[in-house]
Structures are given as structure tokens and as C-alpha cells.
Short mmCIF file of C-alpha atoms in Angstrom, two decimals:
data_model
loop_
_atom_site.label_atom_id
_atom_site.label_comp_id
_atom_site.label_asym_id
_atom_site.label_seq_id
_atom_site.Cartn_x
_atom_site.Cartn_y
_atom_site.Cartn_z
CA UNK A 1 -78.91 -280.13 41.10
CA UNK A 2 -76.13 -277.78 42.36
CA UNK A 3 -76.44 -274.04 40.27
CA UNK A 4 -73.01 -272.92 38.95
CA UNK A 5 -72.82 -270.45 41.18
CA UNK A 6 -72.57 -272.25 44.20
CA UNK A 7 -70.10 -274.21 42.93
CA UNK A 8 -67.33 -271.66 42.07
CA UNK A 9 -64.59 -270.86 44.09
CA UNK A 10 -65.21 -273.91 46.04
CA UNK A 11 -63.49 -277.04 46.95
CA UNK A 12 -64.54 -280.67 46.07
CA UNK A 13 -64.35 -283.88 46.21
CA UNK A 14 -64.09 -285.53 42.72
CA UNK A 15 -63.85 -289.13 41.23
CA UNK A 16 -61.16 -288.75 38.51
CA UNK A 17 -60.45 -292.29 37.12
CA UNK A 18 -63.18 -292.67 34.95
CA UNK A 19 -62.81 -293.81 31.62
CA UNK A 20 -63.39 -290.78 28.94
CA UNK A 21 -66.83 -290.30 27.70
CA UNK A 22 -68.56 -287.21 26.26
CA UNK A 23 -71.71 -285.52 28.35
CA UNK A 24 -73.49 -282.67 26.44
CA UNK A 25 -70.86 -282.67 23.85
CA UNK A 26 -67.84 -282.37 26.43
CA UNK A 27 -65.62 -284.92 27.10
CA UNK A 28 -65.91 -286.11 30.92
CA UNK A 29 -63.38 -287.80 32.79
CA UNK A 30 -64.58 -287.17 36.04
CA UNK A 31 -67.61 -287.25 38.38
CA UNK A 32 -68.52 -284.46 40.78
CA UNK A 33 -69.70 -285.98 44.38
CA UNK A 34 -72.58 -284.84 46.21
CA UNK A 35 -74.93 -286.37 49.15
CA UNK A 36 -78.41 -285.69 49.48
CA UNK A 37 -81.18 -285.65 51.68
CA UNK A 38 -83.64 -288.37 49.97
CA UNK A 39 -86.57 -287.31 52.59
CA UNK A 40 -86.15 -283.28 51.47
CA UNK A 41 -84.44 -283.92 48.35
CA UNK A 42 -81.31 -281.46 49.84
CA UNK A 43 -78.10 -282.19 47.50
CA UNK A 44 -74.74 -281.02 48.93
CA UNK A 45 -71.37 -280.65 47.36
CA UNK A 46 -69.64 -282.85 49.14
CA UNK A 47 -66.33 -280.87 50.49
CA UNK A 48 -62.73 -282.28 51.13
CA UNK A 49 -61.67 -281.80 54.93
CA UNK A 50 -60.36 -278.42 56.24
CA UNK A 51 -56.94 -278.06 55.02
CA UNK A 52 -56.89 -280.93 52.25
CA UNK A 53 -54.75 -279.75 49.02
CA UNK A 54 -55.74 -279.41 45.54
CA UNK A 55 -55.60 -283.39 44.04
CA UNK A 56 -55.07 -284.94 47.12
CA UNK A 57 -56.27 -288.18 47.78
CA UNK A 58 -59.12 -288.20 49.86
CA UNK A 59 -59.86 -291.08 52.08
CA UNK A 60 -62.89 -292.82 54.26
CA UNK A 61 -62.53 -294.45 57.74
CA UNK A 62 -63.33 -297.79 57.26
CA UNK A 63 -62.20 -298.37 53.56
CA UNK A 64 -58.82 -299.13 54.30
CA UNK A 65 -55.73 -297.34 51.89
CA UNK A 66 -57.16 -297.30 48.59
CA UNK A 67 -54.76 -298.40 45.25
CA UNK A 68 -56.73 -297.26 42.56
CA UNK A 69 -57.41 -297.93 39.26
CA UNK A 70 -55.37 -295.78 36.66
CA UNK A 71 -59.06 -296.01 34.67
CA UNK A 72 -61.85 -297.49 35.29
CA UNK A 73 -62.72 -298.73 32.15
CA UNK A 74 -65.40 -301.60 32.39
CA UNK A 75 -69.22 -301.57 33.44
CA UNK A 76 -68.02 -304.19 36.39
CA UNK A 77 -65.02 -302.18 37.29
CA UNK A 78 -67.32 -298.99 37.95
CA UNK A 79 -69.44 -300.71 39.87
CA UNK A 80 -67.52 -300.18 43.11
CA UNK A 81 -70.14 -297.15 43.44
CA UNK A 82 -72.66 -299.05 44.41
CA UNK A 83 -70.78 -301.13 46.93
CA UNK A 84 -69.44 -297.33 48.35
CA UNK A 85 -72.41 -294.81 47.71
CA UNK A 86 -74.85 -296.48 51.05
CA UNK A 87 -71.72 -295.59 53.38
CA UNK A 88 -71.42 -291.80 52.42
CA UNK A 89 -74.01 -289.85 54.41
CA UNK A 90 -74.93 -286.17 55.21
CA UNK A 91 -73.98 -284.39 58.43
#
């Protein structure tokens, strides 16, 4: 959804507990966010607040102090998407 090109040199936001698992011959460990527009089908890289640091935890007001998982290695452990991806919205 996002060319290469727009994504380099840039900052984002990345889930990186995710059990190991090879994508187009690659071996993944993490997963890229983005939000989108479902009525113009817009997807954004979503990008860590001005000033954040490479790795640093990033946080949503509401959610509480997170304690994650080292990995997420079950189907019912990575379900906590679900239960997250309806509060993360577009500007």
C-alpha cells in the first residue's frame, strides 16, 4: 500500500514482538503500522510523536502502561489487534 519510497528516511511506528515467520522468503519479526481511510481507501504510515527516539516505546491515552509480551507466540495471544486496531484512527 505504501511505495518504498515514501517510506525511507522516515520514522515509524512498529509492532516488534511478533513471533518469527517468513513473508516472501524473509524472515519477519515485525509489523509496520498504518491507518487508513476505509471511505477513500487513503493508507498512512502511522508516525511516532515529534521528538520520540529510535525504539522507544510508544504509548496510547487510554491503554494504560503497557508490559508486553517478550513474543507473541500464539494465535490467541496476537489477537490483542483486534481488541486495539477500532481505537487507532486518522487525523
Amino acid at each position: 500500500h505504501i511505495p518504498l519510497e515514501e517510506m525511507q528516511d522516515r520514522l515509524c511506528i512498529v509492532l516488534c514482538n511478533l513471533k518469527p515467520a517468513k513473508m516472501r522468503g524473509i524472515v519477519s519479526e515485525g509489523m509496520v503500522l498504518c491507518g487508513s481511510d476505509d471511505s477513500q481507501g487513503l493508507v498512512q504510515l502511522l508516525e511516532p510523536p515529534a521528538g520520540a527516539a529510535v525504539g522507544q516505546r510508544i504509548t496510547f491515552e487510554g491503554f494504560g502502561e503497557p508490559q508486553p509480551d517478550e513474543v507473541l507466540k500464539s494465535k490467541a495471544q496476537q489477537k490483542v489487534w483486534p481488541n486495539m486496531a477500532p481505537d487507532l484512527k486518522l487525523n
